[in-house]
Coordinates of C-alpha atoms in Angstrom, one line a residue:
M903 CA 15.3 3.7 43.8
D904 CA 13.5 2.6 47.8
A905 CA 10.4 1.5 46.3
F906 CA 8.4 1.5 43.1
R907 CA 4.5 3.1 43.5
S908 CA 2.5 2.2 40.9
D909 CA 2.3 5.3 39.8
P910 CA 4.0 6.2 36.4
R911 CA 3.9 10.1 37.1
F912 CA 6.7 8.5 40.2
A913 CA 9.5 9.2 37.3
T914 CA 9.7 13.4 36.8
P915 CA 12.7 14.3 35.6
D916 CA 13.4 17.0 39.1
G917 CA 13.7 13.7 40.9
R918 CA 17.5 11.6 41.8
I919 CA 15.1 8.5 39.4
G920 CA 18.7 10.0 36.4
D921 CA 21.1 9.7 39.1
N922 CA 20.2 6.2 40.5
I923 CA 20.0 5.4 36.8
V924 CA 23.6 6.9 36.3
Y925 CA 24.8 5.3 39.3
F926 CA 23.7 1.8 38.4
A927 CA 26.0 2.0 34.9
R928 CA 28.9 2.5 36.5
A929 CA 28.1 -0.6 38.7
L930 CA 27.4 -2.7 34.5
R931 CA 30.7 -1.2 33.2
K932 CA 32.4 -2.1 36.1
A933 CA 31.1 -5.1 36.2
G934 CA 32.5 -5.8 32.5
M935 CA 29.7 -4.2 30.3
R936 CA 29.0 -2.1 27.6
V937 CA 27.4 0.7 29.1
G938 CA 28.0 3.9 27.5
P939 CA 26.8 7.5 28.0
A940 CA 24.2 7.2 25.0
S941 CA 23.4 4.6 26.4
V942 CA 22.5 6.4 29.8
K943 CA 20.7 8.9 28.1
D944 CA 18.4 6.5 25.8
A945 CA 17.6 4.7 29.1
I946 CA 17.2 7.5 31.6
E947 CA 14.7 8.9 28.6
A948 CA 13.3 5.2 28.2
V949 CA 11.8 5.6 32.1
L950 CA 10.9 9.2 32.1
A951 CA 8.4 8.0 29.1
A952 CA 6.9 4.5 30.8
G953 CA 7.6 5.6 34.0
I954 CA 7.8 2.9 37.3
G955 CA 3.9 0.6 37.0
S956 CA 6.1 -2.8 38.8
R957 CA 9.3 -3.3 39.7
D958 CA 9.3 -6.0 36.5
D959 CA 8.2 -3.3 34.1
F960 CA 11.1 -1.1 34.9
Y961 CA 13.6 -4.4 34.3
W962 CA 13.1 -5.0 31.5
T963 CA 13.0 -0.5 30.4
L964 CA 16.8 -0.9 31.2
H965 CA 16.8 -4.3 29.8
A966 CA 15.7 -3.2 26.4
V967 CA 17.8 -0.7 26.9
L968 CA 21.9 -0.9 28.6
V969 CA 21.7 -5.6 27.0
S970 CA 22.6 -5.7 23.7
R971 CA 24.8 -8.9 24.5
H972 CA 23.3 -12.4 24.7
E973 CA 25.6 -12.8 27.6
D974 CA 25.5 -9.6 28.8
H975 CA 22.1 -10.8 30.6
A976 CA 23.4 -12.4 33.5
T977 CA 25.6 -9.6 35.0
F978 CA 22.8 -6.9 34.1
D979 CA 20.2 -9.4 36.3
E980 CA 22.7 -9.9 38.7
A981 CA 23.2 -6.4 40.1
F982 CA 19.3 -4.9 38.7
R983 CA 19.0 -7.5 42.3
L984 CA 21.4 -6.1 44.4
F985 CA 21.0 -2.5 44.2
W986 CA 17.3 -2.0 43.1
K987 CA 16.2 -4.3 45.9
S988 CA 14.1 -3.2 49.1
R989 CA 15.6 -1.6 52.4
E990 CA 13.5 -2.0 55.0
L991 CA 15.9 -2.1 57.6
I992 CA 13.8 -2.4 60.3
E993 CA 13.5 -5.4 59.2
K994 CA 16.5 -6.5 58.6
L995 CA 17.4 -4.9 62.8
L996 CA 14.6 -7.4 63.5
A997 CA 15.3 -10.7 61.6
M998 CA 18.6 -10.2 62.7
F999 CA 17.7 -10.1 66.8
S1000 CA 15.7 -12.0 66.7
P1001 CA 16.1 -16.5 67.8
V1002 CA 15.9 -18.7 64.7
A1003 CA 16.2 -21.4 64.4
P1004 CA 19.5 -22.9 62.5
D1005 CA 19.5 -22.8 59.0
H1006 CA 20.6 -27.0 58.3
R1007 CA 19.8 -26.7 54.7
E1008 CA 21.8 -27.2 51.6
K1009 CA 23.3 -23.6 50.4
Q1010 CA 22.7 -22.1 46.4
K1011 CA 25.6 -22.8 44.1
P1012 CA 26.7 -19.0 43.4
R1013 CA 24.0 -17.1 40.7
A1014 CA 26.9 -15.6 37.4
A1015 CA 28.1 -12.8 37.2
E1016 CA 27.7 -12.4 41.5
N1017 CA 31.0 -11.9 42.5
R1018 CA 32.0 -9.6 39.5
V1019 CA 29.3 -7.7 40.2
S1020 CA 29.8 -7.6 44.7
Q1021 CA 32.8 -6.2 43.8
A1022 CA 31.9 -3.6 41.5
M1023 CA 29.1 -2.7 43.4
F1024 CA 30.4 -2.0 47.1
E1025 CA 34.4 -0.6 45.2
G1026 CA 32.9 2.1 46.1
H1027 CA 32.6 1.7 49.5
Q1028 CA 35.5 -0.1 50.7
K1029 CA 37.7 3.2 48.7
S1030 CA 36.2 5.8 51.3
Q1031 CA 36.7 4.1 54.2
P1032 CA 39.4 5.3 56.3
P1033 CA 42.7 3.4 56.3
R1034 CA 44.0 1.1 59.0
E1035 CA 47.1 1.7 60.1
I1036 CA 49.4 -2.1 59.3
P1037 CA 52.4 -2.4 61.0
E1038 CA 56.2 -1.8 59.6
I1039 CA 57.0 -5.3 59.0
E1040 CA 60.9 -6.3 57.6
V1041 CA 60.9 -9.6 56.8
D1042 CA 64.8 -11.0 55.5
A1043 CA 63.6 -12.4 51.8
R1044 CA 67.0 -13.7 50.9
F1045 CA 67.4 -17.3 50.3
T1046 CA 63.2 -16.9 49.9
V1047 CA 61.4 -17.0 46.5
S1048 CA 58.4 -14.6 45.9
G1049 CA 53.9 -15.5 46.9
N1050 CA 53.8 -15.6 42.7
E1051 CA 57.1 -18.6 42.7
M1052 CA 55.2 -20.8 44.8
L1053 CA 51.0 -20.2 43.9
R1054 CA 53.1 -21.6 40.6
A1055 CA 53.9 -24.3 41.9
K1056 CA 51.6 -25.6 44.1
D1057 CA 49.2 -28.2 43.4
F1058 CA 46.1 -27.7 42.6
A1059 CA 44.6 -30.3 45.3
Q1060 CA 47.2 -27.9 48.6
M1061 CA 44.8 -24.7 46.7
T1062 CA 43.0 -22.8 49.1
A1063 CA 40.1 -21.2 48.2
R1064 CA 41.7 -17.8 47.9
E1065 CA 44.7 -19.0 46.1
I1066 CA 42.5 -21.4 43.0
S1067 CA 40.6 -17.3 42.9
E1068 CA 44.3 -16.1 41.8
A1069 CA 44.6 -19.2 39.1
R1070 CA 42.1 -18.3 38.0
R1071 CA 43.0 -15.0 37.6
E1072 CA 46.7 -16.6 35.9
I1073 CA 45.5 -18.7 34.0
G1074 CA 42.6 -16.4 32.5
A1075 CA 46.9 -14.1 31.3
L1076 CA 48.1 -17.5 30.3
R1077 CA 49.4 -16.4 26.6
L1078 CA 48.7 -19.1 23.9
P1079 CA 51.5 -19.3 20.4
F1080 CA 51.0 -19.0 16.7
D1081 CA 51.1 -22.5 16.0
T1082 CA 50.0 -22.9 12.2
V1083 CA 49.7 -26.0 9.8
R1084 CA 49.4 -25.4 6.4
T1085 CA 46.7 -26.6 4.2
R1086 CA 46.5 -27.2 0.7
R1087 CA 44.2 -24.3 -0.5
F1088 CA 45.9 -21.2 -0.8
K1089 CA 45.7 -17.5 -0.4
P1090 CA 46.2 -14.0 -3.2
D1091 CA 50.2 -13.7 -2.5
P1092 CA 52.4 -10.0 -3.9
H1093 CA 55.8 -12.3 -2.5
G1094 CA 53.9 -15.7 -3.4
G1095 CA 55.8 -18.5 -5.5
K1096 CA 53.5 -19.9 -7.1
V1097 CA 52.0 -18.4 -9.8
D1098 CA 47.1 -17.5 -9.6
P1099 CA 45.9 -18.4 -13.4
R1100 CA 42.6 -17.8 -11.5
A1101 CA 43.0 -14.0 -10.6
M1102 CA 45.8 -13.4 -13.9
M1103 CA 42.6 -14.2 -16.2
R1104 CA 39.7 -11.7 -13.6
A1105 CA 42.0 -8.5 -13.5
A1106 CA 43.0 -9.5 -17.5
A1107 CA 39.0 -9.2 -17.5
R1108 CA 39.1 -5.9 -16.1
T1109 CA 40.5 -4.8 -19.2
G1110 CA 39.5 -7.1 -22.1
G1111 CA 42.3 -9.6 -22.4
Q1112 CA 44.5 -6.1 -23.0
L1113 CA 47.0 -6.4 -20.4
I1114 CA 48.0 -9.5 -18.2
L1115 CA 49.4 -9.1 -15.1
P1116 CA 51.2 -12.1 -13.1
K1117 CA 49.6 -12.9 -10.7
F1118 CA 50.9 -15.1 -6.9
R1119 CA 49.2 -16.9 -4.4
S1120 CA 50.9 -18.7 -1.2
P1121 CA 49.4 -22.0 0.3
R1122 CA 47.3 -20.7 3.5
E1123 CA 48.6 -21.0 6.9
V1124 CA 45.9 -20.9 9.7
H1125 CA 45.7 -22.5 13.1
P1126 CA 45.4 -26.4 14.0
P1127 CA 41.8 -27.3 15.8
L1128 CA 42.5 -27.6 19.3
V1129 CA 40.2 -31.2 20.5
V1130 CA 40.4 -31.6 24.8
L1131 CA 38.7 -34.1 26.4
A1132 CA 39.1 -34.1 29.7
D1133 CA 38.4 -36.8 32.5
I1134 CA 35.7 -36.1 35.2
S1135 CA 35.9 -39.1 36.8
G1136 CA 36.0 -39.1 41.4
S1137 CA 39.4 -39.3 41.0
M1138 CA 40.2 -36.3 38.8
S1139 CA 37.6 -34.6 41.2
Q1140 CA 40.4 -32.2 42.4
Y1141 CA 41.5 -30.5 39.5
T1142 CA 38.3 -30.9 37.5
R1143 CA 37.1 -27.1 37.5
I1144 CA 40.3 -25.9 37.5
F1145 CA 41.3 -28.0 34.2
L1146 CA 37.0 -26.5 33.0
H1147 CA 38.2 -22.8 33.9
F1148 CA 41.8 -23.3 31.9
L1149 CA 39.5 -24.9 28.2
H1150 CA 36.7 -22.0 29.4
A1151 CA 40.7 -19.3 28.6
L1152 CA 41.6 -22.0 25.6
T1153 CA 37.9 -22.0 23.9
E1154 CA 38.0 -17.0 24.1
K1155 CA 41.4 -16.6 23.0
R1156 CA 41.2 -19.6 20.5
R1157 CA 38.9 -21.2 17.6
R1158 CA 37.9 -24.0 17.0
V1159 CA 38.8 -25.1 20.4
H1160 CA 36.7 -28.6 21.2
T1161 CA 35.7 -29.9 24.9
F1162 CA 35.3 -32.7 25.3
V1163 CA 34.5 -33.9 29.4
F1164 CA 33.5 -37.6 30.7
G1165 CA 33.7 -40.5 32.7
T1166 CA 31.3 -43.2 32.2
R1167 CA 29.3 -41.5 29.3
L1168 CA 31.3 -39.4 26.9
T1169 CA 30.0 -35.7 26.3
N1170 CA 30.3 -32.7 23.7
L1171 CA 30.8 -29.1 26.0
T1172 CA 32.2 -27.2 23.1
R1173 CA 28.6 -24.9 23.2
Q1174 CA 28.6 -23.9 26.7
M1175 CA 32.6 -23.2 27.3
R1176 CA 31.8 -19.8 24.3
H1177 CA 29.8 -17.9 26.5
R1178 CA 31.5 -14.8 27.4
D1179 CA 30.6 -15.1 31.6
P1180 CA 33.1 -17.8 33.3
D1181 CA 30.7 -18.4 36.2
A1182 CA 28.4 -18.7 33.6
A1183 CA 29.8 -21.5 30.8
L1184 CA 30.7 -24.0 33.5
A1185 CA 27.2 -23.5 35.6
D1186 CA 26.1 -24.6 32.0
C1187 CA 28.5 -27.7 31.6
S1188 CA 27.7 -28.4 35.0
A1189 CA 24.0 -28.7 34.6
V1190 CA 24.8 -30.7 30.8
V1191 CA 26.7 -33.0 32.4
K1192 CA 25.1 -36.1 34.4
D1193 CA 28.5 -38.3 35.7
W1194 CA 30.5 -35.7 37.4
S1195 CA 32.4 -37.4 40.3
G1196 CA 32.1 -40.8 38.7
G1197 CA 33.5 -43.9 37.0
T1198 CA 35.6 -43.9 34.9
R1199 CA 35.9 -45.9 31.2
I1200 CA 38.1 -45.1 29.0
G1201 CA 37.8 -47.1 26.6
D1202 CA 34.0 -47.2 25.7
T1203 CA 34.3 -43.5 25.7
F1204 CA 37.2 -43.1 23.4
G1205 CA 35.2 -45.8 21.0
E1206 CA 32.8 -43.6 21.1
F1207 CA 34.4 -40.5 20.5
N1208 CA 36.5 -42.3 17.6
R1209 CA 32.5 -42.9 16.5
L1210 CA 30.8 -40.3 16.9
W1211 CA 32.8 -37.0 16.4
S1212 CA 36.7 -37.9 14.9
R1213 CA 35.4 -37.6 11.8
R1214 CA 33.8 -33.8 11.7
V1215 CA 36.2 -32.3 14.0
L1216 CA 39.9 -33.5 14.1
G1217 CA 40.9 -32.0 10.5
Q1218 CA 43.9 -30.1 9.5
G1219 CA 46.8 -31.1 12.0
A1220 CA 43.7 -31.3 15.2
V1221 CA 46.6 -32.3 18.6
V1222 CA 44.4 -33.4 20.5
L1223 CA 45.3 -33.0 24.3
L1224 CA 43.8 -36.1 26.1
I1225 CA 44.2 -35.1 30.6
T1226 CA 42.8 -38.3 32.7
D1227 CA 45.0 -40.4 35.1
G1228 CA 44.0 -42.9 32.8
L1229 CA 42.7 -45.5 35.7
E1230 CA 40.6 -47.9 33.7
R1231 CA 37.5 -49.3 35.4
D1232 CA 36.8 -51.8 32.6
D1233 CA 38.4 -54.8 31.0
V1234 CA 41.5 -52.8 29.1
A1235 CA 41.1 -54.9 26.0
G1236 CA 39.4 -52.5 23.6
L1237 CA 41.6 -49.6 24.8
S1238 CA 44.4 -50.4 22.7
E1239 CA 42.2 -50.5 19.7
E1240 CA 41.0 -47.1 20.4
M1241 CA 44.0 -45.3 21.7
E1242 CA 45.6 -46.8 18.1
R1243 CA 42.5 -44.8 16.0
L1244 CA 42.7 -42.2 17.9
K1245 CA 46.7 -41.8 17.4
K1246 CA 46.2 -41.7 13.5
S1247 CA 43.7 -39.5 13.5
C1248 CA 45.4 -36.0 14.8
R1249 CA 48.8 -35.0 14.3
R1250 CA 49.1 -34.9 17.4
L1251 CA 48.3 -36.8 21.1
I1252 CA 49.5 -35.3 23.9
W1253 CA 48.5 -36.4 27.8
L1254 CA 48.7 -34.9 30.6
N1255 CA 48.2 -36.8 33.9
P1256 CA 48.2 -35.0 37.4
L1257 CA 49.6 -38.1 38.6
L1258 CA 53.5 -37.3 37.3
R1259 CA 53.7 -34.7 40.2
F1260 CA 54.5 -37.5 42.4
D1261 CA 58.6 -38.0 42.2
G1262 CA 57.8 -42.6 42.7
F1263 CA 55.0 -42.3 40.3
E1264 CA 55.5 -45.3 37.9
A1265 CA 53.4 -46.3 34.7
R1266 CA 52.1 -49.3 35.8
A1267 CA 48.7 -49.1 35.8
R1268 CA 46.8 -51.2 33.6
G1269 CA 45.1 -48.4 32.0
V1270 CA 48.3 -46.7 31.7
R1271 CA 50.3 -48.6 29.8
A1272 CA 47.5 -49.7 27.2
M1273 CA 47.5 -45.5 26.7
L1274 CA 51.3 -44.9 26.1
P1275 CA 52.4 -46.1 22.6
Y1276 CA 50.0 -44.1 21.3
V1277 CA 50.8 -41.1 23.3
D1278 CA 53.1 -38.8 21.8
E1279 CA 54.2 -36.5 24.6
F1280 CA 53.5 -37.7 28.1
R1281 CA 53.2 -34.1 30.7
P1282 CA 51.7 -33.5 34.5
V1283 CA 49.6 -30.8 34.8
H1284 CA 49.1 -30.3 38.0
N1285 CA 50.3 -26.6 38.6
L1286 CA 49.8 -22.9 36.5
N1287 CA 53.5 -24.0 35.7
A1288 CA 52.3 -27.2 34.0
L1289 CA 50.4 -25.2 31.9
G1290 CA 52.5 -22.8 31.0
D1291 CA 54.6 -25.0 30.0
L1292 CA 52.2 -26.1 27.8
C1293 CA 50.5 -23.4 26.5
A1294 CA 55.2 -23.5 25.3
S1295 CA 55.2 -26.8 24.0
L1296 CA 52.0 -26.2 21.6
G1297 CA 54.0 -24.1 19.3
A1298 CA 56.9 -26.2 19.8
P1299 CA 59.2 -29.3 18.5
A1300 CA 58.7 -32.4 21.1
S1301 CA 61.0 -32.0 24.1
R1302 CA 62.9 -34.9 25.7
S1303 CA 61.6 -35.0 28.9
S1304 CA 57.8 -34.9 27.4
D1305 CA 59.0 -38.8 25.9
P1306 CA 56.8 -41.2 27.1
R1307 CA 59.3 -43.8 25.4
L1308 CA 61.0 -43.2 28.6
W1309 CA 58.2 -44.4 31.4
M1310 CA 58.1 -47.8 28.9
I1311 CA 60.7 -50.6 30.5
D1312 CA 60.1 -51.0 33.4
G1313 CA 57.0 -48.7 34.6
Q1314 CA 59.4 -46.2 35.2
R1315 CA 61.3 -43.5 33.7
R1316 CA 64.5 -43.4 32.4
A1317 CA 66.8 -39.9 32.6
A1318 CA 66.3 -38.1 29.7

C-alpha cells in the first residue's frame, strides 16, 4: 500500500494488498459508489493477474472493475489519490518544520467529490478517538425556536459556510408535489370513460374476429416541463450557488427540467445539471458560463430564449420559474414585449425575487414594473422556508398573497 514495486510478483496471495483493496472498497461504498462483495473479489483477482507494474497500471486495473457508472469516476479518482498516496513521514515532518515563504498563490477550487471521500476515509478514525467529556449545560428553551427553524428562516446571504452546507442537505430533502397535466394522448384504462376501438380490433384479431370485447381508455397525465431562468449577475451573486444546488435537486427528482442562466448572455445548463454528483455538476456549470457576476440584460436574454428555445421546451403546459431581482441595465422598451411572449408560451409563470425579503421593498424599478403585469405569481426566494413554500405551491392554485397585482398600485404592496 505504501509503495509500488516494479516487480509484478509483488501482488501475491499471501500479501496485504488484498486487505488494502477491501478497505479501499469500503471507503468507496461510504462515499456513495455501488461496490459489492463480488466487485471486491473481482478487483483482487484482477490485481493478482495483472500485477502492479506502476501506479497508473494499478489505478486502471481497479478502475476497470470497480467503476461501472460514468458519474463515479470523480469519486474513484479522489478516493484513489487519498487512499493510495505514498506516506513518506520523515520528508513531511522535515518540510513541516522547515522555514518556508508564505504562499500567496490563489487557492485551487475543491475537487469534485472531495468532501464526501474525505468524510468516508476518516470516518473510522474519528470514531476511534476517545470521546471528549462535554459539560452538561441546562438551557431554558422557553420562548425560543429550534436551530432547524432558525436555519430555515435565515437569509441565504447571511449564512456561514457551515450553515450553507446544512442548507444544501435540507434542499436535497425537499419534497416536490405530484402535479400533473392532462395531455391529448390516451392510455389503456379498464375504468376509462372512452371506448378504445384500436385496442378492440387488436384483441379481436387474436381470436379471428369471433370474440369482440370492449376496451376503454383515458387521457394520459404527465408531469409538466419545468423551465428555470436564473439570474447570475453581480446583484444576485450571494444567491447563485445555493440556487444552483436547488436546481440540481429539482433535476434529480423530476424529469424534463430545463435550466437556463443569464447575465449578459443566455446559457443552457440542462446537460450539466444532469450529472449525479452535485459538486461535479456545479464545476461543469462554472466551466461553461462566461458571465458570472457581471451585468444584466434581461430583455435581450429573454428575446434569445423566446427565439431559440421557447418552442423546444415550453410544451405540454410548462411551468416557468424566473429567478431574478429585475434590475435591468439596458432600456426596458423591449422587455415588456418579450415578457408578454414568454407568458403566452407557458401555462404558469412564477417570478422568484430575493428582494422581497425586505419589508420596505417597493416595485419602483423600471425592470420590475415592466415585468410584473405578465407574471402569475410573485414570490420571495431568500431562505429555505421560501423554497419549501415554492415546492408546495407547484401542485396548488396560486394564492392571494403571491398575486403580482398587489404590487402594481404605486409600487407598494396592498393588503391581501
